Short mmCIF file of C-alpha atoms in Angstrom, two decimals:
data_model
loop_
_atom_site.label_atom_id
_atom_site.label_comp_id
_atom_site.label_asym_id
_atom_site.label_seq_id
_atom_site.Cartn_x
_atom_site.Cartn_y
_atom_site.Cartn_z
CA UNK A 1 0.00 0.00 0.00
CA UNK A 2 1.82 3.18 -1.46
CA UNK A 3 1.31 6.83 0.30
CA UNK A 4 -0.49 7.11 -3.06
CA UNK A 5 -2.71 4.78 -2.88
CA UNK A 6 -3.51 5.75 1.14
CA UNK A 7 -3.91 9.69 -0.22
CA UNK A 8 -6.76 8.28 -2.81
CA UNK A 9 -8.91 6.62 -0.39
CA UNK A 10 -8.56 9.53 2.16
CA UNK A 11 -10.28 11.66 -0.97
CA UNK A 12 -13.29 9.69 -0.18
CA UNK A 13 -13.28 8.24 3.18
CA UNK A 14 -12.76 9.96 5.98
CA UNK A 15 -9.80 9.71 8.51
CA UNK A 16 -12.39 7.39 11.34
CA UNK A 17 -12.85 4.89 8.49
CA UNK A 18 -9.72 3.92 7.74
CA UNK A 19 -7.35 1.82 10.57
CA UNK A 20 -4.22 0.14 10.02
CA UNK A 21 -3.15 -0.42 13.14
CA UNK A 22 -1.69 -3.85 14.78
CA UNK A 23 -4.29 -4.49 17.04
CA UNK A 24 -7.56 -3.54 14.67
CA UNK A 25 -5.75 -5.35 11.39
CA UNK A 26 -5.64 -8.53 13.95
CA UNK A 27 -9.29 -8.21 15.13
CA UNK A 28 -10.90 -7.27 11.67
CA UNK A 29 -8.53 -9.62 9.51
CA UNK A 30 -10.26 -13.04 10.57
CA UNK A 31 -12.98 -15.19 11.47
CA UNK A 32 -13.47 -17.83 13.83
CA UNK A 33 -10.57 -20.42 12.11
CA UNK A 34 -7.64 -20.21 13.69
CA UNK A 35 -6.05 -21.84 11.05
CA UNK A 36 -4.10 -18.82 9.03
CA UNK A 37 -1.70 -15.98 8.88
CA UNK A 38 -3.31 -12.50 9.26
CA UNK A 39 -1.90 -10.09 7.16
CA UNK A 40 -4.33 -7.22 6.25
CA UNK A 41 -2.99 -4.03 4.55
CA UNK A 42 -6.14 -2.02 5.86
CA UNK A 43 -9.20 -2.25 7.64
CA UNK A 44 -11.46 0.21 5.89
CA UNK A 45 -15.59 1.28 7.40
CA UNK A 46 -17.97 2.36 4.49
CA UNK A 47 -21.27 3.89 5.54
CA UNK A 48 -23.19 3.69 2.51
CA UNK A 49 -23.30 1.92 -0.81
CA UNK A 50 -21.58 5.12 -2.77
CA UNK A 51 -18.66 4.17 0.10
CA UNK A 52 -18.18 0.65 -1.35
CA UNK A 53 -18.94 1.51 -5.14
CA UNK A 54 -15.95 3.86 -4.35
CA UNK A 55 -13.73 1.59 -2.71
CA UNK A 56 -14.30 -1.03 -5.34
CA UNK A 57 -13.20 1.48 -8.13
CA UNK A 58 -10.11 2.19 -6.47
CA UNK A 59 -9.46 -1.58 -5.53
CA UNK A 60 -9.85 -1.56 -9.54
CA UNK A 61 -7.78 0.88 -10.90
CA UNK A 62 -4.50 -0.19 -7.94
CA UNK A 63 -5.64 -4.01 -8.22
CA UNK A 64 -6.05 -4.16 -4.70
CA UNK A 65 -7.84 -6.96 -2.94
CA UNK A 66 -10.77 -6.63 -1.12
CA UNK A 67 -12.09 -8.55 1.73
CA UNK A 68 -14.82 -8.47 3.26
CA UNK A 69 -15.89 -8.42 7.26
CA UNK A 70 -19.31 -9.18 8.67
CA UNK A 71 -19.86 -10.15 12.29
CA UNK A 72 -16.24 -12.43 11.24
CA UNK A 73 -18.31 -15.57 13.09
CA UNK A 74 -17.69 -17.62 10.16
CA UNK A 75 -16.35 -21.21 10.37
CA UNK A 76 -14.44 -21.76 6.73
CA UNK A 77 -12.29 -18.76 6.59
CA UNK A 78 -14.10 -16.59 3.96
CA UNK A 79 -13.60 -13.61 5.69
CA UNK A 80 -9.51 -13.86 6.66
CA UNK A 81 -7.17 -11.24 5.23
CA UNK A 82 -3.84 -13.24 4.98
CA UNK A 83 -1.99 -11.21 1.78
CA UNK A 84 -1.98 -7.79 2.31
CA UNK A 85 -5.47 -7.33 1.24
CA UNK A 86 -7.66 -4.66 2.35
CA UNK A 87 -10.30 -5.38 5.26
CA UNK A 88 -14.25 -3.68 3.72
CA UNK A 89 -15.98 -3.78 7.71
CA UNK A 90 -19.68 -3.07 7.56
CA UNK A 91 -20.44 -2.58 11.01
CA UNK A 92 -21.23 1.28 10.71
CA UNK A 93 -23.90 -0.17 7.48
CA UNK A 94 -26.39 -0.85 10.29
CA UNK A 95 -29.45 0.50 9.82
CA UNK A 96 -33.07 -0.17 9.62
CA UNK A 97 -34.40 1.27 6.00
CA UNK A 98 -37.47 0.35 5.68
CA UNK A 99 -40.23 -1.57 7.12
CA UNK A 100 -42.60 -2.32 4.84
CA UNK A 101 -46.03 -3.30 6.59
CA UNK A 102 -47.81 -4.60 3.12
CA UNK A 103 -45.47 -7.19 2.01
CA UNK A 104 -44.37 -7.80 5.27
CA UNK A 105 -40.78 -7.12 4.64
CA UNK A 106 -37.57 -5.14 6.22
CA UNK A 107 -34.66 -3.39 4.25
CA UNK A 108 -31.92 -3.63 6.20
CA UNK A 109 -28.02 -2.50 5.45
CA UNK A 110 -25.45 -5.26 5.39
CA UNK A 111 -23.96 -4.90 8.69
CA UNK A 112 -27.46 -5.44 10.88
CA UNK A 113 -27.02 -7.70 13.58
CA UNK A 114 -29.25 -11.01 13.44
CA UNK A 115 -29.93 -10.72 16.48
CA UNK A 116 -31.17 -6.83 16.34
CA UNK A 117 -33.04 -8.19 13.01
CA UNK A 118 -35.34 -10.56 14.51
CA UNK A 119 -35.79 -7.80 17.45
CA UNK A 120 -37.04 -5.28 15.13
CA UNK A 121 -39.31 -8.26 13.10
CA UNK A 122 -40.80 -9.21 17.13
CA UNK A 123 -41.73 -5.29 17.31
CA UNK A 124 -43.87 -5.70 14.85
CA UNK A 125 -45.97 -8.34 14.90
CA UNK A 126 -43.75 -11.09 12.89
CA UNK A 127 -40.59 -13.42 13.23
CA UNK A 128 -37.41 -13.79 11.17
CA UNK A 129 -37.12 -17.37 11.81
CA UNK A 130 -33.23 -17.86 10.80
CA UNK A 131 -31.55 -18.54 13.98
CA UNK A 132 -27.97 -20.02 14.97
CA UNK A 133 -25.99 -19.57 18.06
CA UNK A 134 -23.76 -17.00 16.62
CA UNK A 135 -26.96 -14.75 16.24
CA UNK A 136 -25.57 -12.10 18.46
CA UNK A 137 -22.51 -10.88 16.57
CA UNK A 138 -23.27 -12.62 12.70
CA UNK A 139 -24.65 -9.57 10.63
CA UNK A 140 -27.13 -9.84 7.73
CA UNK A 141 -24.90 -9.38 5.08
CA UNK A 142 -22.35 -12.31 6.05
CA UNK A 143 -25.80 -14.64 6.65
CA UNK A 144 -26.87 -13.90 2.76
CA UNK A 145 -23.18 -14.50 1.69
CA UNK A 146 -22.77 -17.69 2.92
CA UNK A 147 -26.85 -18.74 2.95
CA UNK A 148 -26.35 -19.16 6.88
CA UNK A 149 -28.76 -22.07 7.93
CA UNK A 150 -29.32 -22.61 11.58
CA UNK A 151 -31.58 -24.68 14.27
CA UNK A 152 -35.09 -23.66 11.93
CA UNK A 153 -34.46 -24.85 8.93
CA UNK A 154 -36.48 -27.84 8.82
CA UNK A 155 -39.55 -25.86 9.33
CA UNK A 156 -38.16 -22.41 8.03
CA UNK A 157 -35.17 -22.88 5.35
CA UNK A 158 -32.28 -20.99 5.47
CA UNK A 159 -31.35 -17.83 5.07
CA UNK A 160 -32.03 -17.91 0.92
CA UNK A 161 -35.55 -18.77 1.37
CA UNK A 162 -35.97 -14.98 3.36
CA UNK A 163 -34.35 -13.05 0.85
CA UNK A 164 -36.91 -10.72 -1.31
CA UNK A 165 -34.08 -8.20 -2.47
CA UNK A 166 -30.40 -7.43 -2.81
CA UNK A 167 -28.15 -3.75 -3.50
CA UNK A 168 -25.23 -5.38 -4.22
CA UNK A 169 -21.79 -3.50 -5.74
CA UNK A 170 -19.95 -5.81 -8.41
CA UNK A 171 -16.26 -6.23 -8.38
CA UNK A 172 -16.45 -4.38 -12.09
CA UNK A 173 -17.97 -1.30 -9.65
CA UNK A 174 -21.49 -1.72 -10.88
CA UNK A 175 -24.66 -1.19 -8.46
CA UNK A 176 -27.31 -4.13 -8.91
CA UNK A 177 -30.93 -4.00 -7.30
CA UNK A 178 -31.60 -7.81 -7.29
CA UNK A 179 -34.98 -9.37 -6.76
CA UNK A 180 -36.74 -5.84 -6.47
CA UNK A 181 -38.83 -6.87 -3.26
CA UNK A 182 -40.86 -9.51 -5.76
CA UNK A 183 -42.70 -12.85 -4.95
CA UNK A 184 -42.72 -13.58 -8.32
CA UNK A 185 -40.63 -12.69 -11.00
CA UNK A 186 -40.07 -14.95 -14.15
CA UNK A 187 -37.53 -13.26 -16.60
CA UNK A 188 -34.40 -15.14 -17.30
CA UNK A 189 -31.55 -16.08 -14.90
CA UNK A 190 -32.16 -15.14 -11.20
CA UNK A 191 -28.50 -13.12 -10.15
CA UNK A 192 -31.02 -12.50 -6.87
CA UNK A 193 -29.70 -16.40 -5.83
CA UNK A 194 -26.38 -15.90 -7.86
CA UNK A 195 -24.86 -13.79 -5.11
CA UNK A 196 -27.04 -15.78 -2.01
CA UNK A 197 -23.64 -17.81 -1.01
CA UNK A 198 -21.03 -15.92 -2.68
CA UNK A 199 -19.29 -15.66 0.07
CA UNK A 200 -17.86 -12.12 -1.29
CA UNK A 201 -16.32 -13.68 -4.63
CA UNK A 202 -19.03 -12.31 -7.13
CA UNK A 203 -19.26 -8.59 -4.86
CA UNK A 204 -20.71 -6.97 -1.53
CA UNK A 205 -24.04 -7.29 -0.48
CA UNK A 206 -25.07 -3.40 0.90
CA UNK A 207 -28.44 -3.96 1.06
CA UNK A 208 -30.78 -6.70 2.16
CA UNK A 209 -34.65 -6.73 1.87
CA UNK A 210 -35.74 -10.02 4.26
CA UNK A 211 -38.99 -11.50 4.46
CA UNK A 212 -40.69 -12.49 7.85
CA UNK A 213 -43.72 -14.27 8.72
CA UNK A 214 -46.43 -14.91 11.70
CA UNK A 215 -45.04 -15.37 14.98
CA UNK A 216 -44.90 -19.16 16.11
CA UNK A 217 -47.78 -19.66 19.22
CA UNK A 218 -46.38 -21.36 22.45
CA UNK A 219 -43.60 -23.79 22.16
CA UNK A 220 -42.41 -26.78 23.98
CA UNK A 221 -39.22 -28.39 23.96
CA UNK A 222 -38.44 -32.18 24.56
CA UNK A 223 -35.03 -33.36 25.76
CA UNK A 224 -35.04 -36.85 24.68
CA UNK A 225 -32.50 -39.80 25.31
CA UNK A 226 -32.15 -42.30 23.02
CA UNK A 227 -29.75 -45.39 23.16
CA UNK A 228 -29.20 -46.32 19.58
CA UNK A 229 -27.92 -43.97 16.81
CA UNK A 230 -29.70 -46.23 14.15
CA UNK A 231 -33.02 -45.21 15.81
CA UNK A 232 -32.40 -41.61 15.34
CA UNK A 233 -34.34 -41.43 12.06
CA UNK A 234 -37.10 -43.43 13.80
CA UNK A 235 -38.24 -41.15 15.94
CA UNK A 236 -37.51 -38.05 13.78
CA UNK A 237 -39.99 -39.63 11.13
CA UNK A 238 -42.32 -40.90 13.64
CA UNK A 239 -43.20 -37.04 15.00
CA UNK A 240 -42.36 -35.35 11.67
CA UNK A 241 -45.77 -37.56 10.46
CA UNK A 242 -48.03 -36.40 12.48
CA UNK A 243 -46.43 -32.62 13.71
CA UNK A 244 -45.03 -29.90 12.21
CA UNK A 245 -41.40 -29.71 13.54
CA UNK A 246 -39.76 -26.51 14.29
CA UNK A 247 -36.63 -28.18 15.25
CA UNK A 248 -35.21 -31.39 15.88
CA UNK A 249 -31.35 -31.39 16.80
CA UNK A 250 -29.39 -34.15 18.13
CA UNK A 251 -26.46 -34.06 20.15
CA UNK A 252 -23.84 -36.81 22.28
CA UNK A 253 -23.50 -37.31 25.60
CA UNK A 254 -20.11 -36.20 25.22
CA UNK A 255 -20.98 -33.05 23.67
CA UNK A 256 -23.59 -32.59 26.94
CA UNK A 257 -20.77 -33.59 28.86
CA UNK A 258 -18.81 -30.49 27.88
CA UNK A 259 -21.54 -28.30 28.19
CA UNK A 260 -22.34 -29.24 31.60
CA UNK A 261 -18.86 -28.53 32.58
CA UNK A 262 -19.80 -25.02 32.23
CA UNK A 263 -22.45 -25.07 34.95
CA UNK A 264 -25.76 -25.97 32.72
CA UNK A 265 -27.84 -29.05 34.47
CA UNK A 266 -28.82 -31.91 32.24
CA UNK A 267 -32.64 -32.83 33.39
CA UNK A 268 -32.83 -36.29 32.70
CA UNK A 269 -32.15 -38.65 35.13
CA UNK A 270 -30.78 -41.34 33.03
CA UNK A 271 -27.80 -40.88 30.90
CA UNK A 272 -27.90 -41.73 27.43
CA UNK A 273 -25.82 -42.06 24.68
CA UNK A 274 -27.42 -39.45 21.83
CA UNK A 275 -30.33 -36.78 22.83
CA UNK A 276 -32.73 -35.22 20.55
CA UNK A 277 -34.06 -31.05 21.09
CA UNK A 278 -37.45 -31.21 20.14
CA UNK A 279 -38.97 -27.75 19.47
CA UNK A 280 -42.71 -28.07 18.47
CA UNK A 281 -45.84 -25.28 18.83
CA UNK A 282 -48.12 -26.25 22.05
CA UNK A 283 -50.97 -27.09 20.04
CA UNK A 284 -49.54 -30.18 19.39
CA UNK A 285 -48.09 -31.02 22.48
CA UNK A 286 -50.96 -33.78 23.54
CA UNK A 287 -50.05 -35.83 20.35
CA UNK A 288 -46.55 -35.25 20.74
CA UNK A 289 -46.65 -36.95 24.40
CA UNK A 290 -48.60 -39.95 23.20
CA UNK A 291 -46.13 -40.35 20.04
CA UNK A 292 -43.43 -40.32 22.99
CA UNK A 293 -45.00 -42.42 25.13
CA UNK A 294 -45.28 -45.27 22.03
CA UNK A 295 -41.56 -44.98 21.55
CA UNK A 296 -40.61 -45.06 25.14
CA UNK A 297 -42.57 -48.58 25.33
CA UNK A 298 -40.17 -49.64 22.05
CA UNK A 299 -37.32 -48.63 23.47
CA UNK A 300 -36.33 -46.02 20.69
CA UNK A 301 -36.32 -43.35 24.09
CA UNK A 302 -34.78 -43.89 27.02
CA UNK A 303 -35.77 -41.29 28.45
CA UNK A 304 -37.21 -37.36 27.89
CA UNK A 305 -38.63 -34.34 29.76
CA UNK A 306 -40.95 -31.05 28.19
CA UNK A 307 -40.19 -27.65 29.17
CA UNK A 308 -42.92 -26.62 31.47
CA UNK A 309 -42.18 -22.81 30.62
CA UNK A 310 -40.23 -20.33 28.32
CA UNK A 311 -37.46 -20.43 30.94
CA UNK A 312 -37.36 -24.38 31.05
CA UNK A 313 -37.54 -23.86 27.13
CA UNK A 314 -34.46 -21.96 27.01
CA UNK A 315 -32.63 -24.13 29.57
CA UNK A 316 -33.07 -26.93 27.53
CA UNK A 317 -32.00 -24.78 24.68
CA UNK A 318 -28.94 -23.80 26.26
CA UNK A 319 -27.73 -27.00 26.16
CA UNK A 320 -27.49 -27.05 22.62
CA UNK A 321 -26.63 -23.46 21.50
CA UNK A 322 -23.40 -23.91 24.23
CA UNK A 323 -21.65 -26.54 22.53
CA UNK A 324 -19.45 -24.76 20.12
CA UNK A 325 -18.62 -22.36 23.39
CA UNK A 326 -17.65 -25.06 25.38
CA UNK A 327 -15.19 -27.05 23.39
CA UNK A 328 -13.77 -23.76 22.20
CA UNK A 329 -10.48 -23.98 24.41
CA UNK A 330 -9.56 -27.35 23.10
CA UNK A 331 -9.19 -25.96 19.37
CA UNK A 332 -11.68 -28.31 17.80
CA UNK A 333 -11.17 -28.83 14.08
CA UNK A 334 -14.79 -28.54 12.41
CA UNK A 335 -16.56 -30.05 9.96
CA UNK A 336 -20.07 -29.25 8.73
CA UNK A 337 -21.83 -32.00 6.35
CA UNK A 338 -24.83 -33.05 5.25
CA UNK A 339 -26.48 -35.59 3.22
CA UNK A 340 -30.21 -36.25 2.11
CA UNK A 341 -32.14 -37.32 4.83
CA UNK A 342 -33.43 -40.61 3.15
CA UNK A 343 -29.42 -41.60 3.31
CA UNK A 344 -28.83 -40.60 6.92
CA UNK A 345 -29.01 -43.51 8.73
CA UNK A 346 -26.71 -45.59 6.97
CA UNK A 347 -24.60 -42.90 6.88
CA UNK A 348 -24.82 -41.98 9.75
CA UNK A 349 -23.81 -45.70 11.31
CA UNK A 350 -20.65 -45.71 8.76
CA UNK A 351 -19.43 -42.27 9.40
CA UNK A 352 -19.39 -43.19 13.42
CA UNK A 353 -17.52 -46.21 12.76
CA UNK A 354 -15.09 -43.93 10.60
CA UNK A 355 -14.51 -41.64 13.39
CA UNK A 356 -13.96 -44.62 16.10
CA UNK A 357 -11.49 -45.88 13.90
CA UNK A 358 -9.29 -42.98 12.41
CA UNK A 359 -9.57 -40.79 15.66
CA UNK A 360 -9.11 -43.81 18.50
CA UNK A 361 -6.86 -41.47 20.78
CA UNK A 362 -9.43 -37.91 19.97
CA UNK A 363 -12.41 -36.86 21.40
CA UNK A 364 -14.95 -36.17 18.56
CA UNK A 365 -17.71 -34.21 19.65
CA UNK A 366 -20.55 -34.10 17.04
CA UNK A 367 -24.11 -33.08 16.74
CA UNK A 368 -26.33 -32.09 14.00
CA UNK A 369 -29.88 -30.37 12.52
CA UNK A 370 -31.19 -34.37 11.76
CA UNK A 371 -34.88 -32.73 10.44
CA UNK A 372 -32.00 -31.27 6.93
CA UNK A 373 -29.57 -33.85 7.07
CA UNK A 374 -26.35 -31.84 8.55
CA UNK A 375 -24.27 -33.10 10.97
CA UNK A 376 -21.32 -30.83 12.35
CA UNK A 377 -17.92 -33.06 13.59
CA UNK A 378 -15.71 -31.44 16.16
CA UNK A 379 -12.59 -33.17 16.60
CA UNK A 380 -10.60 -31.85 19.73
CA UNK A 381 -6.69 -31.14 20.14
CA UNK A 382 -5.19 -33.31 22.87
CA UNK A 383 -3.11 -30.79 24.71
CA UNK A 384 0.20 -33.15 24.03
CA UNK A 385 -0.24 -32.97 19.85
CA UNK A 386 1.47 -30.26 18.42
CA UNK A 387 -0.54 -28.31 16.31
CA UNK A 388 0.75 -28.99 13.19
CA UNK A 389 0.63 -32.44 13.42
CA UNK A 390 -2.74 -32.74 14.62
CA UNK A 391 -4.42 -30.47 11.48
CA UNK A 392 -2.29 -32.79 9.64
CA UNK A 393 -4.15 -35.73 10.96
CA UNK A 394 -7.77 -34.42 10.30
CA UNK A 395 -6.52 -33.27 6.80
CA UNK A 396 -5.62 -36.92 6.22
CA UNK A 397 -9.03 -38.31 8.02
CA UNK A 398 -11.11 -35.48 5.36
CA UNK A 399 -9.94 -37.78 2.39
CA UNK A 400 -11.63 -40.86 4.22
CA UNK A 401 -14.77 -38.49 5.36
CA UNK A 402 -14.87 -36.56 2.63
CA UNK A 403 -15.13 -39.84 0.16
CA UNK A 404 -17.68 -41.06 1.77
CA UNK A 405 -19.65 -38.09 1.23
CA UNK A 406 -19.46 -38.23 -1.89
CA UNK A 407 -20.17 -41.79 -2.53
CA UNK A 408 -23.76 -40.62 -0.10
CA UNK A 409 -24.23 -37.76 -3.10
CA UNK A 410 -23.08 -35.55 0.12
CA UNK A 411 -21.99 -32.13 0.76
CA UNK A 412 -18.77 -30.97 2.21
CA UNK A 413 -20.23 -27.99 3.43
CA UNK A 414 -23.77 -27.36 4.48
CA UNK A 415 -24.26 -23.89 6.17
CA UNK A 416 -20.35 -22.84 6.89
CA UNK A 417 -19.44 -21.89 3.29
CA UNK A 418 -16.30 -23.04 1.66
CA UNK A 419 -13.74 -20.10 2.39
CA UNK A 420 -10.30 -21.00 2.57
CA UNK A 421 -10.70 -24.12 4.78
CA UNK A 422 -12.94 -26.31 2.59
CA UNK A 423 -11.63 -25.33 -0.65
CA UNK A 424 -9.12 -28.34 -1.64
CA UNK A 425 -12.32 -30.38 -0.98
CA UNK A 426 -14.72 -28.56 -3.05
CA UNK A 427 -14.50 -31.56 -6.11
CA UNK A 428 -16.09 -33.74 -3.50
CA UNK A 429 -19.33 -32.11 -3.95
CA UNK A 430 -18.67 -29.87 -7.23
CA UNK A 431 -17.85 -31.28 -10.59
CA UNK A 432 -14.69 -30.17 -12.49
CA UNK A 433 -17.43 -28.68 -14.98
CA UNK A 434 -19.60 -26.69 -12.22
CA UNK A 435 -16.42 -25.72 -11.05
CA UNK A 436 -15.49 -23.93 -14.14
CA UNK A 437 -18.67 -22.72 -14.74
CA UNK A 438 -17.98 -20.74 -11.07
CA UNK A 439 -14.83 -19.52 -12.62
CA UNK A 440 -16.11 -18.06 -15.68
CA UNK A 441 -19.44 -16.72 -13.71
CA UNK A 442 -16.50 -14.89 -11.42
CA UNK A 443 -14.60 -13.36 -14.19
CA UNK A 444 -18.07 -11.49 -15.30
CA UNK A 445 -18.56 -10.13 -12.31
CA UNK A 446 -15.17 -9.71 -11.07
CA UNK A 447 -12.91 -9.12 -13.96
CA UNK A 448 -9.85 -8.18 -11.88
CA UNK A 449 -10.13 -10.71 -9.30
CA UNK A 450 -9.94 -8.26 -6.67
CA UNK A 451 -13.08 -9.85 -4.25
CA UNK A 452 -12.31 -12.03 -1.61
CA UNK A 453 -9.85 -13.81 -4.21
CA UNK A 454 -8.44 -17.15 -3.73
CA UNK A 455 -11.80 -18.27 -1.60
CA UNK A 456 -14.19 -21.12 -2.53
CA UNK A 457 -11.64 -21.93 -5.35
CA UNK A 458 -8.76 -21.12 -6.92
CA UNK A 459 -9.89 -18.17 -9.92
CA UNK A 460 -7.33 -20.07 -12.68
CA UNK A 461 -7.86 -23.73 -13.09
CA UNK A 462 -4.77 -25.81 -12.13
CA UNK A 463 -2.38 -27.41 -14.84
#
């Protein structure tokens, strides 16, 4: 970064929204993977879209790279500055445009907070129903670029489904309105989904208009224990028949068992294997408890209790949304995959045994949304394995998981993105040819490959 190039950007940003020193570059130069070098040039704070067009146009004409920085909770590295690149931040892009009582949508800029989102939805009658633990920090923009999914989808979708509208600048420096607030729209290729998952590659979402819907009545939770992971699918077909599920996550015991090391009480008196959350609307609690009570007499639960209030509700809930948080000091290395649902439980029995056999001497902490197929693997650093050698060893256990995914018609990556970390592994679930197709859909849009290059896959194709 020449004085030049700093004196250019200072004609159009002021002096607040530009920082370059140690500690910010640090802070705004990564995500949640620990797994890089940071090595921003700049960390730069637009305010509007005419900030980013801007910036783009000078990333242009210097061939600068551009990164971009949501709420940086993402697990696959999309949003890590690692080669001088320069850091776009849209945390001060956090306003509430428009609420729009008719189509029962909000405009929102890029940098809203989830969590602030689904406030503003409550205060007016409705519910934005995408919802993940990271909910607090993750901001709007960052949820649209990587499609964030979440503990709702199996009654919800993720965040694509939510999406009525996108301002989004190009990497040529070009202002799109995408999807212009429409329900229906039937003319030619949809750029609208294009840039839903982008993860930054295509250009920068400034602008989101979001859907909501009716707020959910009264809901109950069951904590259920079940024995055998083969009867997993069991159950989950056995209420998804007969009740509309708003969630249904399972978890180990040795995930609980980390979680209660943090203070939060498990209230089952039995101790089980696997657990299923069970979130369903009080209407159908009645047939719930008789469905429960069938299974109980089976054997397929071992044991279960229902929130008797919101407070229960969220107890329960705690014990799922405080995983990641728990096993955070032993530096898990993650995985987040999915296949159909139709395939899980053979996969499911097969990808256990893989883990018992390639990780003997790790803990592997795993859970997963069973009601859309995605299971996320956390496999923890003994504290007497270097570092080195221990990414090393899960690198070397992807191959074996990663094949098997793909032999299950699999994905490598259901709701993290691909980023840095899952890139080598993209042809596990992408063609050579879809692959290409990528690459030639980023050189439209990005003609210099100046955004968020060398993530999701590499912009030239190998020799």
């Amino acid at each position: 970064m020449t004085e030049t190039h700093l004196r250019e950007l200072e004609d159009f940003l002021s002096e607040s929204q530009i920082l370059k020193d140690e500690k910010s570059l640090e802070f705004y130069g990564q995500d949640w993977v620990r797994l890089y070098k940071i090595n921003p040039s700049l960390i730069v704070f637009p305010q509007n879209a005419e900030d980013v067009l801007q910036l783009v146009k000078w990333a242009r004409k210097h061939k600068i790279a551009l990164v971009p920085s949501g709420g940086r909770t993402g697990l696959s590295g999309a949003a890590i500055a690692s080669q001088q690149e320069v850091v776009v931040s849209f945390e001060k892009m956090n306003q509430l445009i428009e609420w729009n009582p008719a189509e029962e949508t909000l405009t929102v800029e890029a940098g809203c907070i989830t969590k602030e989102v689904q406030k503003w939805a409550l205060e007016r009658g409705f519910f934005f129903p995408v919802s993940f633990a990271a909910e607090g920090s993750s901001q709007i923009g960052g949820n649209v670029a990587t499609n964030a999914g979440g503990v709702h989808v199996i009654q919800y979708g993720s965040t694509r489904n939510w999406v009525r509208g996108l301002e989004v600048v190009t990497g040529k420096g070009e202002v799109l309105q995408l999807g212009r607030h429409l329900i229906k729209d039937s003319t030619g290729y949809n750029f609208l989904h294009l840039f839903i998952g982008s993860e930054g590659t295509l250009g920068f979402i400034t602008k989101v208009t979001l859907a909501v819907t009716s707020q959910p009545t009264s809901l109950s939770v069951f904590l259920l224990g079940v024995s055998k992971l083969s009867d997993l699918i069991e159950i989950y077909s056995r209420f998804k028949k007969s009740i509309p599920l708003h969630a249904f996550e399972m978890m180990t015991d040795l995930a609980l068992d980390y979680v209660q090391k943090t203070g939060k009480t498990l209230p089952l008196s039995t101790k089980s294997p696997y657990y299923v959350l069970m979130e369903i609307e009080e209407a159908y609690q009645e047939k719930a408890l008789l469905i429960f009570e069938k299974l109980m007499e089976e054997g397929k639960i071992t044991d279960g209790t229902l929130s008797q209030s919101a407070e229960q509700a969220q107890e329960i809930w705690a014990l799922r949304e405080n995983i990641s948080e728990s096993i955070a000091g032993h530096k898990p290395y993650k995985n987040d995959i999915a296949v159909r649902i139709s395939k899980l439980p053979e996969f499911l029995s097969q990808v256990d045994s893989l883990l018992k056999k390639e990780y003997p001497e790790y803990k592997v902490v795993w859970f997963g949304h069973i009601g859309d197929g995605n299971l996320h693997i956390n496999i923890l650093k003994p504290e007497n394995v270097k570092e080195d050698e221990f990414i090393k060893d899960c690198e070397r256990v992807n191959q074996l998981l990663f094949s098997k995914i793909q032999e299950f018609g699999g994905t490598i990556s259901a709701e993290h993105g691909v980023g840095l970390l899952k890139k080598p592994y993209l042809h596990y679930t992408k063609s050579e040819e879809e692959i290409n197709y990528m690459r030639e859909i980023k050189k439209i849009f990005d003609p210099d490959g100046i955004m968020n290059p060398g993530k999701i896959f590499n912009a030239e194709k190998s020799v």
